[in-house]
Every structure is written in C-alpha cells, then in structure tokens.
XYZ file of C-alpha atoms in Angstrom:
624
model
C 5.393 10.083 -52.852
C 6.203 11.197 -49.241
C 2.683 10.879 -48.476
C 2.405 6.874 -49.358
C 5.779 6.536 -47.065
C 5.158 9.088 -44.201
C 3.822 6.177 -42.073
C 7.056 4.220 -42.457
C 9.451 6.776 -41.841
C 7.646 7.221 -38.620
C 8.261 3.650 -37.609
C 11.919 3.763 -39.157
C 12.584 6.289 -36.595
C 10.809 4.537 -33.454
C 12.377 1.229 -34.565
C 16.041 2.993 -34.275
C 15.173 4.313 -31.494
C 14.444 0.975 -29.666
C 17.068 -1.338 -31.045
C 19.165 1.495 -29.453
C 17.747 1.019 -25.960
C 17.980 -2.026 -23.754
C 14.863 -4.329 -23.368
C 14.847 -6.275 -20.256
C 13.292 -10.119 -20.012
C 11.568 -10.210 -16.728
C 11.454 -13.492 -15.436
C 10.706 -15.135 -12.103
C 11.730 -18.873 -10.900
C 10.700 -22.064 -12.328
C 12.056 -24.711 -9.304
C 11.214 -28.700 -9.822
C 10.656 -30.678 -6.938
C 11.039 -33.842 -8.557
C 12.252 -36.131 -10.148
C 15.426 -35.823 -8.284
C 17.494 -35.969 -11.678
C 15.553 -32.492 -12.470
C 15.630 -30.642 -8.576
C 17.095 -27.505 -9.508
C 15.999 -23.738 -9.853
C 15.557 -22.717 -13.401
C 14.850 -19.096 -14.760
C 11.725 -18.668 -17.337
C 10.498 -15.429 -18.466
C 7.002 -14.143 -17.553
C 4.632 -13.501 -20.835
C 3.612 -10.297 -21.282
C -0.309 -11.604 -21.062
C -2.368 -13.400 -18.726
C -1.856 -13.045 -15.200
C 1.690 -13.851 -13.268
C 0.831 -14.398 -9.843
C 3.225 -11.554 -8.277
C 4.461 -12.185 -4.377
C 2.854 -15.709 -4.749
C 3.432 -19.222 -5.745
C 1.716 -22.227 -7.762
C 2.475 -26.070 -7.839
C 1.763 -27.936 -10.499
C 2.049 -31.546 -12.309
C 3.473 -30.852 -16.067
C 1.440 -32.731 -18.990
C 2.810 -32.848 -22.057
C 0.269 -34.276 -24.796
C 0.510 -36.410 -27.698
C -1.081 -34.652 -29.971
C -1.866 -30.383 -30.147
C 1.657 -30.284 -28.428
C 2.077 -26.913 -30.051
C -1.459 -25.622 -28.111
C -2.547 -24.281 -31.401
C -5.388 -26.090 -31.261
C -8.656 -26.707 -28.761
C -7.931 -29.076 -26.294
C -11.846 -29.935 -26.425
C -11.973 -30.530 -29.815
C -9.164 -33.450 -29.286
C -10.811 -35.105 -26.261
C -7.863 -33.787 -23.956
C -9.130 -32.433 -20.170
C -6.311 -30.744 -18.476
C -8.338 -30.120 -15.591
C -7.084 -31.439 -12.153
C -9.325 -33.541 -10.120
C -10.911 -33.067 -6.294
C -7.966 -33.251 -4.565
C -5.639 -33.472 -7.403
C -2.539 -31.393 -8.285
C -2.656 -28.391 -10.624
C -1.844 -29.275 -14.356
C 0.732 -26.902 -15.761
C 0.735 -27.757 -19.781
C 3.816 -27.765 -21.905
C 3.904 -26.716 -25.435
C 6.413 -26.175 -27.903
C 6.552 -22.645 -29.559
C 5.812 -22.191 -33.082
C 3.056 -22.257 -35.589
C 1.069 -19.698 -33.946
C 1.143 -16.777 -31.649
C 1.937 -16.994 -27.480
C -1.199 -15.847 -26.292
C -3.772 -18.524 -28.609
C -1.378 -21.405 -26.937
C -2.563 -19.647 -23.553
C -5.929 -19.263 -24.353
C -6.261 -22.785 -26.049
C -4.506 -23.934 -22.260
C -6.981 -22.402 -20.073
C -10.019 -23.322 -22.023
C -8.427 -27.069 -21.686
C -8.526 -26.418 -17.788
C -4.625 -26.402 -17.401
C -3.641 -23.623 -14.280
C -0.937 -22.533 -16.363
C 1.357 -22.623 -19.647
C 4.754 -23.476 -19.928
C 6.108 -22.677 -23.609
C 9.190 -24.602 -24.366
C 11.542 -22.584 -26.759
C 12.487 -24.249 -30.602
C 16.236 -22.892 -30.555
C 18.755 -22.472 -28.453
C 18.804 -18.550 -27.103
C 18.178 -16.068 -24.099
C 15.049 -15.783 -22.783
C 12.600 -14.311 -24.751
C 9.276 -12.081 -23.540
C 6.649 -13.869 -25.263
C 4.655 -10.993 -26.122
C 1.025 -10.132 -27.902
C 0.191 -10.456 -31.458
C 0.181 -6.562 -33.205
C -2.805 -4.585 -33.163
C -4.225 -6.040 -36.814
C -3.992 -9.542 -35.618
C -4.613 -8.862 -31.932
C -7.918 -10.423 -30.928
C -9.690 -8.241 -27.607
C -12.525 -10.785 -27.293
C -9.388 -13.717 -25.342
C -7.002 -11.770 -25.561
C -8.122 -9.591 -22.190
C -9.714 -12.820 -20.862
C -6.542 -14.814 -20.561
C -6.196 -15.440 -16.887
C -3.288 -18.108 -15.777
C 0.546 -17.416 -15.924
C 2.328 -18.261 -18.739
C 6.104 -18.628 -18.977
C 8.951 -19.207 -21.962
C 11.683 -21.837 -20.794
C 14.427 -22.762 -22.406
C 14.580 -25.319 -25.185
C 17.024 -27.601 -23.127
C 15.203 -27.595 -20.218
C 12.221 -28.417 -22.017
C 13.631 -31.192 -23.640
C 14.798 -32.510 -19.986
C 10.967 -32.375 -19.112
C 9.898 -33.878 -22.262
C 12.843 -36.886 -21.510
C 11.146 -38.189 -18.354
C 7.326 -37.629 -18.741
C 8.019 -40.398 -21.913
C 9.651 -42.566 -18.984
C 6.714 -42.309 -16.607
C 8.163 -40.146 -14.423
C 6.128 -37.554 -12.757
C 7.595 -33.974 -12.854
C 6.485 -31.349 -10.153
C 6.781 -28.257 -10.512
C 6.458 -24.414 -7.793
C 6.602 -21.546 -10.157
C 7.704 -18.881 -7.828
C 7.000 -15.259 -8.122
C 7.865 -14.240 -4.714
C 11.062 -12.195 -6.188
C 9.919 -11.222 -9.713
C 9.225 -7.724 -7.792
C 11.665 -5.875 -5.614
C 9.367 -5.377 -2.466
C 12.005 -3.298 -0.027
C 10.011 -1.510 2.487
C 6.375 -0.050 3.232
C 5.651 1.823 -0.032
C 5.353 1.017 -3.164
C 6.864 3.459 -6.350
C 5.513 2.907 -9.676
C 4.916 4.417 -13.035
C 2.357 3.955 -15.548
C 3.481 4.447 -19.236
C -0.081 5.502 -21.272
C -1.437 7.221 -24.109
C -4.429 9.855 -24.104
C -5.395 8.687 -27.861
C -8.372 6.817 -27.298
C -8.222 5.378 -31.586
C -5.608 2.727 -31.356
C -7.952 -0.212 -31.152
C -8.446 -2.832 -28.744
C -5.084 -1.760 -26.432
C -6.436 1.871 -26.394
C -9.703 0.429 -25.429
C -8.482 -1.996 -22.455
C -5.983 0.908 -21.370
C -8.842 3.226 -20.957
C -11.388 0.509 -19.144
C -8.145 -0.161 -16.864
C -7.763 3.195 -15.906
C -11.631 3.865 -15.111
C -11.411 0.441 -13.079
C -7.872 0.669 -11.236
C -8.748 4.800 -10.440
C -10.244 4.108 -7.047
C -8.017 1.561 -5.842
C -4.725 4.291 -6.788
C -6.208 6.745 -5.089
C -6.789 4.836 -1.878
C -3.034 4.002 -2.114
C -2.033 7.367 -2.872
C -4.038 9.605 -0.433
C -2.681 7.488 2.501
C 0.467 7.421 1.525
C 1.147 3.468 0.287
C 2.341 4.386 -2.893
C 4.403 6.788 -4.913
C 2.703 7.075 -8.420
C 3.812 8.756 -11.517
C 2.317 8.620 -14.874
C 4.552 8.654 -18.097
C 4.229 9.259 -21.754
C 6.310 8.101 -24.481
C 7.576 10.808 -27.465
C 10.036 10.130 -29.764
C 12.220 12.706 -31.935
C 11.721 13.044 -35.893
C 15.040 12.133 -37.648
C 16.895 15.861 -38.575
C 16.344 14.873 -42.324
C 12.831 15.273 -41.964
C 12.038 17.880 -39.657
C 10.520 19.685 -42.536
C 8.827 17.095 -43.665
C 4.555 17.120 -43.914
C 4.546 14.188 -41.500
C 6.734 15.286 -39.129
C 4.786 18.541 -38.747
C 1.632 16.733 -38.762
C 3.295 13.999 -35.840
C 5.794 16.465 -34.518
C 6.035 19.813 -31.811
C 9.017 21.785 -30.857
C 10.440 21.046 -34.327
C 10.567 17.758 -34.450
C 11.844 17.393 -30.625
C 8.714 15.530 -29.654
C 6.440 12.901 -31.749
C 3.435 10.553 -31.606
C 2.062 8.221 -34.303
C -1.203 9.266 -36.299
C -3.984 7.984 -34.452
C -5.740 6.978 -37.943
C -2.271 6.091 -39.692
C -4.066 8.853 -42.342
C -2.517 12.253 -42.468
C -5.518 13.583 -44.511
C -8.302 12.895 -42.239
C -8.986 13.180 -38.273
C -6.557 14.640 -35.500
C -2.796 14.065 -35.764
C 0.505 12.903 -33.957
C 1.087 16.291 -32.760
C -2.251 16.570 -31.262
C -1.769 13.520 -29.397
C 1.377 14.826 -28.023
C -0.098 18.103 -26.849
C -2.891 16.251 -25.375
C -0.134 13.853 -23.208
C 1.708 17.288 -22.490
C -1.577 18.668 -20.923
C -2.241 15.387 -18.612
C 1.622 15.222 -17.683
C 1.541 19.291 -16.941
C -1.815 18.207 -15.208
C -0.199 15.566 -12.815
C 2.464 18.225 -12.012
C 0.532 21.061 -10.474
C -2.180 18.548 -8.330
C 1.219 17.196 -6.969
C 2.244 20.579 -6.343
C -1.130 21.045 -4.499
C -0.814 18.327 -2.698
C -3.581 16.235 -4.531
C -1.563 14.224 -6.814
C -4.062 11.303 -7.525
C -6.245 14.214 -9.049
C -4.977 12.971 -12.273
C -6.843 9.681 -12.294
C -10.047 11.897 -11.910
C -8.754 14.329 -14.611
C -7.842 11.347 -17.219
C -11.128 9.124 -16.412
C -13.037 12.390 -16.970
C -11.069 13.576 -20.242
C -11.594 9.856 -21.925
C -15.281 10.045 -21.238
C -15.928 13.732 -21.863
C -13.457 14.484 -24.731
C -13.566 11.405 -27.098
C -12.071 11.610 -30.416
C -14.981 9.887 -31.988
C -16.928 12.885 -30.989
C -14.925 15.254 -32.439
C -14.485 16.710 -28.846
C -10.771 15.662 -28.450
C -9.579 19.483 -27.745
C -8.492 22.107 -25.968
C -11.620 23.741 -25.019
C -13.193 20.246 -23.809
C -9.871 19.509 -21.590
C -10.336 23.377 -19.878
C -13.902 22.239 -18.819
C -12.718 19.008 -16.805
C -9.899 20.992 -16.006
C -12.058 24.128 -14.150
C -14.518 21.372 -12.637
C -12.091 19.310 -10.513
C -10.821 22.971 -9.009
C -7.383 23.092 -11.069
C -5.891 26.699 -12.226
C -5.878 26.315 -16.341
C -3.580 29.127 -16.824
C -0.818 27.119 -14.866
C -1.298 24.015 -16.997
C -0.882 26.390 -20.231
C 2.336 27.779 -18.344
C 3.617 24.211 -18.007
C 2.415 23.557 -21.557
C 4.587 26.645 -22.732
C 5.141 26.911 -26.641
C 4.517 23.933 -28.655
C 5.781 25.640 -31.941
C 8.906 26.923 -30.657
C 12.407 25.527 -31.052
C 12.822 24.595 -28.127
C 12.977 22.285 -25.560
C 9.784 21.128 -23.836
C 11.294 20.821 -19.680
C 8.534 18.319 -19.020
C 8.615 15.959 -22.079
C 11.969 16.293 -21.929
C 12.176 14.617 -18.644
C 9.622 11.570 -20.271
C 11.826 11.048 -22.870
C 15.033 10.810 -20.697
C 12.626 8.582 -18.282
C 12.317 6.040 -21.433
C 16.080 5.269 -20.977
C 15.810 2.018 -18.455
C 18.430 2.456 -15.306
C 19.190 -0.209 -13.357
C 17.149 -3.127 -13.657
C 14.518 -1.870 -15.506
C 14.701 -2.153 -19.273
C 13.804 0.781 -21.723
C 10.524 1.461 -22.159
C 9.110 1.066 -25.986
C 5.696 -0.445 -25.799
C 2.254 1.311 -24.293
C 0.883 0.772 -21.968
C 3.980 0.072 -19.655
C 3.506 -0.411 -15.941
C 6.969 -0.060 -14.365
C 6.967 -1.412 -9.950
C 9.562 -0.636 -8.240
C 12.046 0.208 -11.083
C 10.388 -3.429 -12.483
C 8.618 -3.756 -15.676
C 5.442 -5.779 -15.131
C 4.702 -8.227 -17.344
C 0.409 -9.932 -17.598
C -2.786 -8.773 -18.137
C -3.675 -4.634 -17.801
C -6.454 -5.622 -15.310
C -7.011 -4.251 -11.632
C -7.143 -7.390 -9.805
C -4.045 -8.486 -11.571
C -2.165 -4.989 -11.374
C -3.316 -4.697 -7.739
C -1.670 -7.641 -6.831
C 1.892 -6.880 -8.551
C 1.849 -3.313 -6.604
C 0.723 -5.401 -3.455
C 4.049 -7.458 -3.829
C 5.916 -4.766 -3.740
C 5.169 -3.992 -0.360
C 7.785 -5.689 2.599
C 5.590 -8.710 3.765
C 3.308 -7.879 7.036
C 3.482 -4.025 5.942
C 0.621 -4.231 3.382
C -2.441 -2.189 3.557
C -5.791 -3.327 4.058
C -6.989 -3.442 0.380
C -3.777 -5.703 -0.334
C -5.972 -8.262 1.775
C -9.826 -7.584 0.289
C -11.676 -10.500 -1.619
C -10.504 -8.694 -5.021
C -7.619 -10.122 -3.909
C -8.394 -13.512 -3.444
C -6.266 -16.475 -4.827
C -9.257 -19.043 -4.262
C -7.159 -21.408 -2.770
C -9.271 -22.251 -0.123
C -12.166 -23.608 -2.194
C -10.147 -26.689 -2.740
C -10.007 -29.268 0.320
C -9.802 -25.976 2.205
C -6.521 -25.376 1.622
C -5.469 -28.248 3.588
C -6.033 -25.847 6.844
C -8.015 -26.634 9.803
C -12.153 -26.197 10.039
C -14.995 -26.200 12.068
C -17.331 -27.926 9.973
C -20.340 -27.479 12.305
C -20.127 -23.294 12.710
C -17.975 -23.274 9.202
C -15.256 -21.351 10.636
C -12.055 -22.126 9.063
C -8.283 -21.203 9.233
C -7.675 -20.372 5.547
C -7.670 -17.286 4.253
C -6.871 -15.865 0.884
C -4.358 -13.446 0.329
C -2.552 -12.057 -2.806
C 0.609 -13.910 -2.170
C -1.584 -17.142 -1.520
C -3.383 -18.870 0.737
C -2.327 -18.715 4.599
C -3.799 -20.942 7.551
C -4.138 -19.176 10.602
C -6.717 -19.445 13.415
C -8.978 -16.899 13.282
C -11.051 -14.208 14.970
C -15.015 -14.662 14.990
C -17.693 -11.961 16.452
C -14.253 -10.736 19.085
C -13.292 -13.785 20.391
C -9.637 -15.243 19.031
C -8.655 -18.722 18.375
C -5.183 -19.972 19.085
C -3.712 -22.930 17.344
C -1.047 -24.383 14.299
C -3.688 -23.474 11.910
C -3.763 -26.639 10.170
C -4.707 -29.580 12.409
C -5.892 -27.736 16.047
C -7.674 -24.413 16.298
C -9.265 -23.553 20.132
C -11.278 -20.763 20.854
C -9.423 -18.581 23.831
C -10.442 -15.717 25.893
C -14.049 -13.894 27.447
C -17.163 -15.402 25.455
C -15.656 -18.178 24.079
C -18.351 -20.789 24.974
C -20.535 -18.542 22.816
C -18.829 -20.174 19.679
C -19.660 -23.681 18.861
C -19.489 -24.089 22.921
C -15.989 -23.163 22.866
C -14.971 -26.100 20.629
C -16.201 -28.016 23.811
C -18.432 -31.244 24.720
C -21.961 -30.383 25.178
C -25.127 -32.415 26.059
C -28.749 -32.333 26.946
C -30.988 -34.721 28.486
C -34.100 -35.209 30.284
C -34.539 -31.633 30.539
C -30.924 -31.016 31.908
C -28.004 -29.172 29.622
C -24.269 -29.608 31.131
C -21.524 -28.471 29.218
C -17.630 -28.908 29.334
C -16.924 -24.928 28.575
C -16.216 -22.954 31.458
C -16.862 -19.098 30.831
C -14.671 -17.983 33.970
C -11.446 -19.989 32.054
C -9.763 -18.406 28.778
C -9.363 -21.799 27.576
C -9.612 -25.580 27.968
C -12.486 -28.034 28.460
C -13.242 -29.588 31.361
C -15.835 -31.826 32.191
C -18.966 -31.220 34.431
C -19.168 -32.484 38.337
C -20.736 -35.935 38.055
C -19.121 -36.543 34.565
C -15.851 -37.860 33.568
C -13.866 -37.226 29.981
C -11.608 -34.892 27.859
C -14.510 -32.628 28.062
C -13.746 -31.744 24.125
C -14.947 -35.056 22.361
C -16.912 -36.745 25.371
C -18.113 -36.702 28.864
C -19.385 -39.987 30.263
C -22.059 -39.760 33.080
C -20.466 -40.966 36.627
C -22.669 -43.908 38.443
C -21.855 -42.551 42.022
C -23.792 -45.208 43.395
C -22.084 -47.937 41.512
C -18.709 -46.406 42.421
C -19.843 -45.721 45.696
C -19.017 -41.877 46.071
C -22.052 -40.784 47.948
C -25.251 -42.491 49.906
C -23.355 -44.600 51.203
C -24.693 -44.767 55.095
C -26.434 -47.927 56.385
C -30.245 -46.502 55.994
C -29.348 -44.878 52.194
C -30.654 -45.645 49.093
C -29.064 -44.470 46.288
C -30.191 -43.892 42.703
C -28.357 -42.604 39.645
C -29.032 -39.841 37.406
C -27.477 -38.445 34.075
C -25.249 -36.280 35.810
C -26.166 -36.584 39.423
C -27.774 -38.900 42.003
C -30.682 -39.287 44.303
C -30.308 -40.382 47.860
C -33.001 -41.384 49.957
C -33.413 -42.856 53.561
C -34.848 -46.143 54.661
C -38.673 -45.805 57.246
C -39.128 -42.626 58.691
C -35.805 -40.766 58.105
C -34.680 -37.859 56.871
C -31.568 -37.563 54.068
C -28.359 -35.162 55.386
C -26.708 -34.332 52.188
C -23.945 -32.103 53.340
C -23.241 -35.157 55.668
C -24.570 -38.250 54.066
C -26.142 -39.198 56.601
C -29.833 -40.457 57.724
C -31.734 -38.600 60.599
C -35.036 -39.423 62.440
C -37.647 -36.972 61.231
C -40.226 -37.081 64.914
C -37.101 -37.428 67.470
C -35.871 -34.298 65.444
C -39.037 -32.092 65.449
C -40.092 -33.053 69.245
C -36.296 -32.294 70.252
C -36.573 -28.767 68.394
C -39.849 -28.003 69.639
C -38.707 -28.445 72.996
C -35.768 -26.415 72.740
C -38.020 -23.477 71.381
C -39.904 -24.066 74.684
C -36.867 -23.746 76.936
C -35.425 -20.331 74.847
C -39.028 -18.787 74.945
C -39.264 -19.370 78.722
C -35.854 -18.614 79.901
C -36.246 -15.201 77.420
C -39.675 -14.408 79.390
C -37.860 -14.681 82.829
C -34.881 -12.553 81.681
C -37.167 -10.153 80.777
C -39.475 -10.176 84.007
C -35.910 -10.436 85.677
C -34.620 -6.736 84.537
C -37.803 -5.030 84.281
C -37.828 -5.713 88.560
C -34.484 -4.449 88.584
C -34.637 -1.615 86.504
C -37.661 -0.124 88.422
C -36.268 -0.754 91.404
C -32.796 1.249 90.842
C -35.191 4.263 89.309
C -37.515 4.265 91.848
C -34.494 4.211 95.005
C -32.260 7.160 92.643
C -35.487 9.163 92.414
C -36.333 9.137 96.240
C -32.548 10.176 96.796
C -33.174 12.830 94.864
C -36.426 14.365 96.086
C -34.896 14.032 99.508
C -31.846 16.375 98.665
C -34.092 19.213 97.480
C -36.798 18.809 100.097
C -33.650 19.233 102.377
C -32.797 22.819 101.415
C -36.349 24.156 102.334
C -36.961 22.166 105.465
C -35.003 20.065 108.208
C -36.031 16.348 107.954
C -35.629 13.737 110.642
C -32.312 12.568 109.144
C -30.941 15.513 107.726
C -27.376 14.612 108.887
C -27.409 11.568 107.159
C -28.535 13.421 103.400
C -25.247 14.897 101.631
C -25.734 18.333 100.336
C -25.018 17.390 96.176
C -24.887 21.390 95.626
C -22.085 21.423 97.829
C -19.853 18.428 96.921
C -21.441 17.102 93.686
C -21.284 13.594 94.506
C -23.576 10.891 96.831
C-alpha cells in the first residue's frame, strides 16, 4: 500500500513546502504611447518561456483578431499574417487566456509572424507567471524554440486595449525591460539552480544542452572577473512521520534531512532520490574546493564532463565514474569525500544545509521551487534556458558602458539593423553604416573602419576625421576624373572637411564645378594672350613670335631675349678672362719682388753688396 502512494507523499511534502515559501512575479514595464486616453506605464509579468529581451526595449502595434483570439489555434490555417511590413511597425498580438496552455498561444504567435505576445488575463487578480505545461504534457520539439517575449497583463487593461482597437484607434506600445534586472555596478552575481539527474525528460535534456553550450561563455566571465557565479541545488526534508518509511530511505540521506524525487518515479527499478542527492552533494562539494583553489569555473568542466561520461542510461551514474573526471581535471578526491562527509548519519549535511536555507528568497527574489532556476542579481529570470538568451539577462546586469566585450559579440545581436538600417546613417557606396547591434538594442554611432574614426549624430551625418581618411570612400569627399586627370576635394594634410581643388569651385562633398578662368578672366589676360580652358586648368599662349610668362602673365619676345642673353654671356666671359689675366700679373709680380728681398738678406750675411746699408738685417729685428 505504501508502495502505490510513496510517489505522492513525496509531492505532499514538496507541495507544503512551497505554498510555505514566497513566489515572486517578475515583471518588467508595459508603457503605451498612444492613444492618449491609454499613455500610462502599466506592469505585466514576464512568461517563464520564450525570450524577454533583458536591458532592452521593443515597440510594437497591438492586433487583436477576430477570430483565434485565444491563440490556440494556427494563425496560417485562418488566413491571419501578423507579420509587419518593410518599414512597418512590429505587431505585438493580444490573446485572451484560456482554453489552452501559455506557451502553444506563444508558439501559435510567432509562427503567425507577431514579435511578441501579450496574454490578457480572464479574472480579475495579481499578476500571474505564465509558466510551462508539466513534464507529461510539455512538448521539447516548440517548446525550446519559442523565441519572442511574452507577457500576462491584467484583465482590465486588456479590456482598455480591446475598447479602442474596435474604435479604430491605433494602440502603440514599448515593452521595456531596461529595469526587469538590477544592473548596479561592473559585475554581475548570479546563481544557477540545477539538477545532476540527467532522466527527467525534456527539461533535464535542455538543462544539460544549456550547460554544455553556456560553459564557455561562464568561464570567460568568471576567469576575468565579470561575474560572481554560484551553482545551487534544491533538497527538501521528508515529513518526521515518514522518516522510516521505504521511500524516504530510497529519496532521503541524513535521515530524512535531505531529499530528491525518483528519477524513474519507480522505487523498484534504476537509481534513486538519494542517489541523486549524493550526486548534487558531490558537484556542490566540487564547486567548493576549485573556489578554494582559485579555479572556481572548474565546475562547468567537471558537470559538462560528468553528464557526458557518467550517464544514467549507461548505468555509469556513480561514484567510481565521478572520481575519474574528478582526478582528470587535477582536483584532490579525498577533499570532495571530506566535504561529502557521512550521508547515513544523523546529522546535518554543512553544505546542503546552506542550499536549503539558500531556497528561502530574501529580498526581492522569490523562493526558489522549480529547476532549473537562474537567479541575476538576487532576480529570478524568467524565458528560455538558452545561451544567447541567458547571456543577455547576465549582460543587463552589468552598469551600462561597463560591459565586457562578449556582452557586445554577434551572439548578441538584436538584428535591428537589418530593417531600414535602423533608421541610422550609411554609406551606401563602401556599406559602412552607423548601426550596430547590441544586447540592449540597436545604437547609431559613427564608426571606426581599417583605424580611421568618423565623427557625426549617427543618424543623418557621419564624416570621416583624422590621418588616412581620404583612403575611405575619398573621405566622404567629391572626386572626379577626366581626360586623364583625377582631382579630388579630400585633403590628406587636414583631419577633416572637403574642400575643393584650385581651378574648381563647390562644397567639395557633393560637387565641384570646373572654373572657366578665361571666361572669368582670372589669368591670360595681357594684350598678346590667348587663353584656353581646361577641366581644371587653362592654357595660355602668346600671339607671333612670343614667349608665355606664367608667373607674370605676361608675353615676351623669344629672338630679342636670346640675342640679349647671348650677349650678356659674352660680356661675363670676357670681363672673367681679364680678371683673371689681371691677378695672375699681380700675383707674380708681388712673389717675384718678396723673393728677391729675400735672397738679398741672406746673400748679405756672407758678402758686402753695393747697397748693403740700405738691406735691413731680418735676423736682427724681424721685420722689413
């Protein structure tokens, strides 16, 4: 008999313990823009599928059809296209709840082409987190491929929405999601609730595949610092009535203190609760000695390798198996079976202790009662388990401008600028373009291309500024070429501006109109020019036998001019040659009279010469 109900005292006991505990709607704004009798910020809680765009926004146009208004149907089937035109506004549909589950009216939406779902409640209440269906009606095959936001508003404001669509009016709507995430400072502290039972069905599938995905992205963020990541594990305690009880040994350690479902919901076949709970005991003990060496993000290698290496449809989900991963990534096993301690003692477990105490929401943050959980910055998030969509909740938790660089990679892309390019500015011609996709949304700011920068609003003017500029599209400058001759407006020496050519006139960005000097009369203009305009220049010639002066624009004779020159050579030559002649006389002349004055004075000390008196003795006096 306590066979056929072990099962449901299990969930007796882990439905007490939630209605105990708190559970937290998250929700992010719902503002209308118009009409006017709707502007107003409303509240609407984010479904727990799909994917909410965190630290972004959308704008959309509601539709509310006349027929499938509860979504539970194909929107192709009926002949209804919610997609938005070129050019045209999102479509955000609105359906009423009921008749079938959340995440079909979602998946019926998307399929229509709609960007996202509003789902207006059918009472009046609090806000509700439309959730997905239970593991024997959940479907994986849409149910992981649901990609826009969905949101539950209220029944009254629903019916206001409802109210003027039927009177024509057009109701536009910015679903905000810039606060659904605390984002304080420069790092970002979160906690993922999971599970190491890999035989839960399609959750325990997706939870494993996100894990394997997401593991080199967390460990990015962790090594250098960006986050602060923690992995949890829910237990919860056998009721005292039944501590002795077959299924609470089977589910239960520590006496009861610690529990996990069945994996098989069969006590008589497979592995059981309790080895599920020593297997989350091993990855938590894990976690806590690579953070004590440093290495913390060692666990996503240690859980990726366990899932893969140790399956339970293998038969391989043990102890022996998790030593082997454990030894190959470097960690000491004996301190993990310290951690682990006693598992059939009475008494308490420090570490699981701590998880189950950790269950207990503080704060904002609700309790946590559902796997897998992902808890950002003390915030529950609420979507699809899926990197790119996980990725960008963490990203919004960072302050804005201190985000690292994979917060800005192409996983991260919101594809606005496909569309009209995002209303930013672009070069057509080079296709460089202002817009650029970011995980808050799209952003239009001039930007850098092969080192050189271009300054502008970003949406209607972007210039290229600084050294090599005019290797870029010509610097955003006029250009032109013709019979063989190239001017452009771009001057290399200048960081930015255009400026047209000499012999051109324009703004130098959009045109530059050759200048007819000899129209306007700038140059040839002396009585024996002729003058003759080219694309960018002239040509000046002289009348008969004359020669063009251009630095004086002016006409010379070209014979007077060479006989005049020639002449002049003449003159220079000849008045050189009788220089020279000139100081060659003189200069032998001087040598010749010092060297006789100087024989004479040393003939003079061996003999008397006629006039003796009249040579000074230079040994005597030194001087003539």
């Amino acid at each position: 008999m306590m066979d056929k109900f072990g099962p449901l005292i299990f969930v007796w006991f882990v439905l007490c313990g939630s209605c105990l505990g708190r559970f937290v709607v998250e929700k992010n704004n719902l503002k209308v823009t118009s009409p006017n009798s709707l502007k107003d910020v409303y509240e609407c809680a984010i479904g727990n599928f799909g994917v909410p765009q965190y630290g972004g926004t959308l704008v959309g146009s509601v539709f509310y059809p006349k027929s499938n208004q509860k979504a539970c149907k194909s929107f192709e089937d009926a002949g209804i296209s919610l997609k938005s035109k070129p050019g045209g506004i999102p479509i955000f549909l609105l359906a009423d709840r009921g008749d079938c589950y959340f995440t079909l009216k979602a998946w019926n939406a998307q399929n229509g082409g709609a960007a996202a779902i509003l789902v207006a409640d059918d009472r009046v209440e609090p806000l509700i987190t439309m959730d997905t269906p239970e593991e024997e009606d959940a479907r994986a095959d849409y149910l992981q491929n649901i990609s826009i936001p969905s949101a539950l508003i209220s029944k009254d404001l629903g019916d206001k929405i409802k109210k003027e669509l039927s009177n024509g009016q057009m109701v536009s709507i910015n679903l905000d999601w810039k606060e659904a995430l605390p984002h304080p400072d420069d790092r970002v502290e979160y906690e993922f609730w999971t599970n190491s039972n890999d035989e839960c069905g399609p959750k325990c599938e997706s939870q494993l595949d996100f894990v394997r995905n997401f593991k080199g992205a967390a460990q990015i963020l962790e090594q250098k610092g960006y986050t602060q990541f923690t992995p949890r594990y829910i237990t919860w305690y056998c009721p005292e009535a039944f501590i002795l009880s077959k299924q609470c040994k089977s589910q239960c350690i520590n006496h009861g203190r610690y529990c996990a479902p069945d994996p098989e919901q069969d006590f008589s076949r497979g592995y059981d609760g309790k080895d599920v709970v020593v297997q989350n005991l091993r990855q938590a003990c894990f976690y806590k000695v690579a953070k004590e060496n440093g290495k913390p993000w060692q666990w996503w290698d240690y859980v990726t390798d366990f899932s893969i290496r140790c399956p339970m449809k293998e038969k391989k989900y043990t102890k022996e198996c998790a030593d082997q991963v454990i030894q190959s990534l470097g960690v000491d096993v004996k301190k993990i079976d310290e951690c682990i301690g006693d598992t059939e003692a009475d008494v308490d477990n420090p570490i699981l202790k701590a998880e189950q105490e950790a269950q207990i929401g503080k704060g904002a943050r609700g309790d946590v009662t559902i796997l897998p959980t992902l808890v950002v910055n003390n915030r529950q998030y609420r979507g699809k388990l899926d990197k790119g969509a996980v990725l960008k909740a963490i990203c919004s938790g960072f302050e804005e401008t201190t985000e690292p660089a994979i917060c800005l990679t192409r996983d991260m892309e919101t594809n606005e600028c496909l569309e009209n390019n995002g209303g930013c500015w672009q070069d057509k011609a080079t296709n460089i373009t202002a817009c650029r996709d970011t995980f808050r949304g799209r952003v239009c700011e001039c930007p850098v291309v092969q080192g050189v920068k271009f300054v502008g609003d970003g949406y209607t003017h972007c210039e290229a500024s600084g050294a090599l500029r005019c290797e870029i599209n010509n610097g955003g400058c006029w250009k032109g070429t013709k019979g063989g001759r190239t001017y452009s407006a771009c001057i290399d020496e200048h960081t930015k501006g255009c400026k047209c050519p000499p012999g051109f006139r324009g703004d130098g960005v959009n045109s530059c109109e050759d200048i007819d000097e000899c129209k306007e009369k700038v140059a040839c203009q002396c009585p024996e020019c002729r003058c003759k305009n080219t694309w960018g220049s002239y040509e000046c010639s002289c009348t008969g036998n004359l020669l063009y002066m251009h630095e004086h624009d002016t006409c010379i004779s070209k014979v007077g001019d060479t006989e005049y020159s020639l002449g002049f050579v003449w003159v220079v030559i000849l008045g050189l040659a009788v220089a020279g002649v000139a100081g060659y006389a003189l200069y032998k002349y001087r040598i010749r009279r010092y060297m006789d004055s100087e024989i004479r004075a040393i003939m003079a000390q061996y003999m008397p010469l006629d006039n003796q008196g009249e040579v000074p003795n230079h040994t005597a006096h030194g001087n003539v």
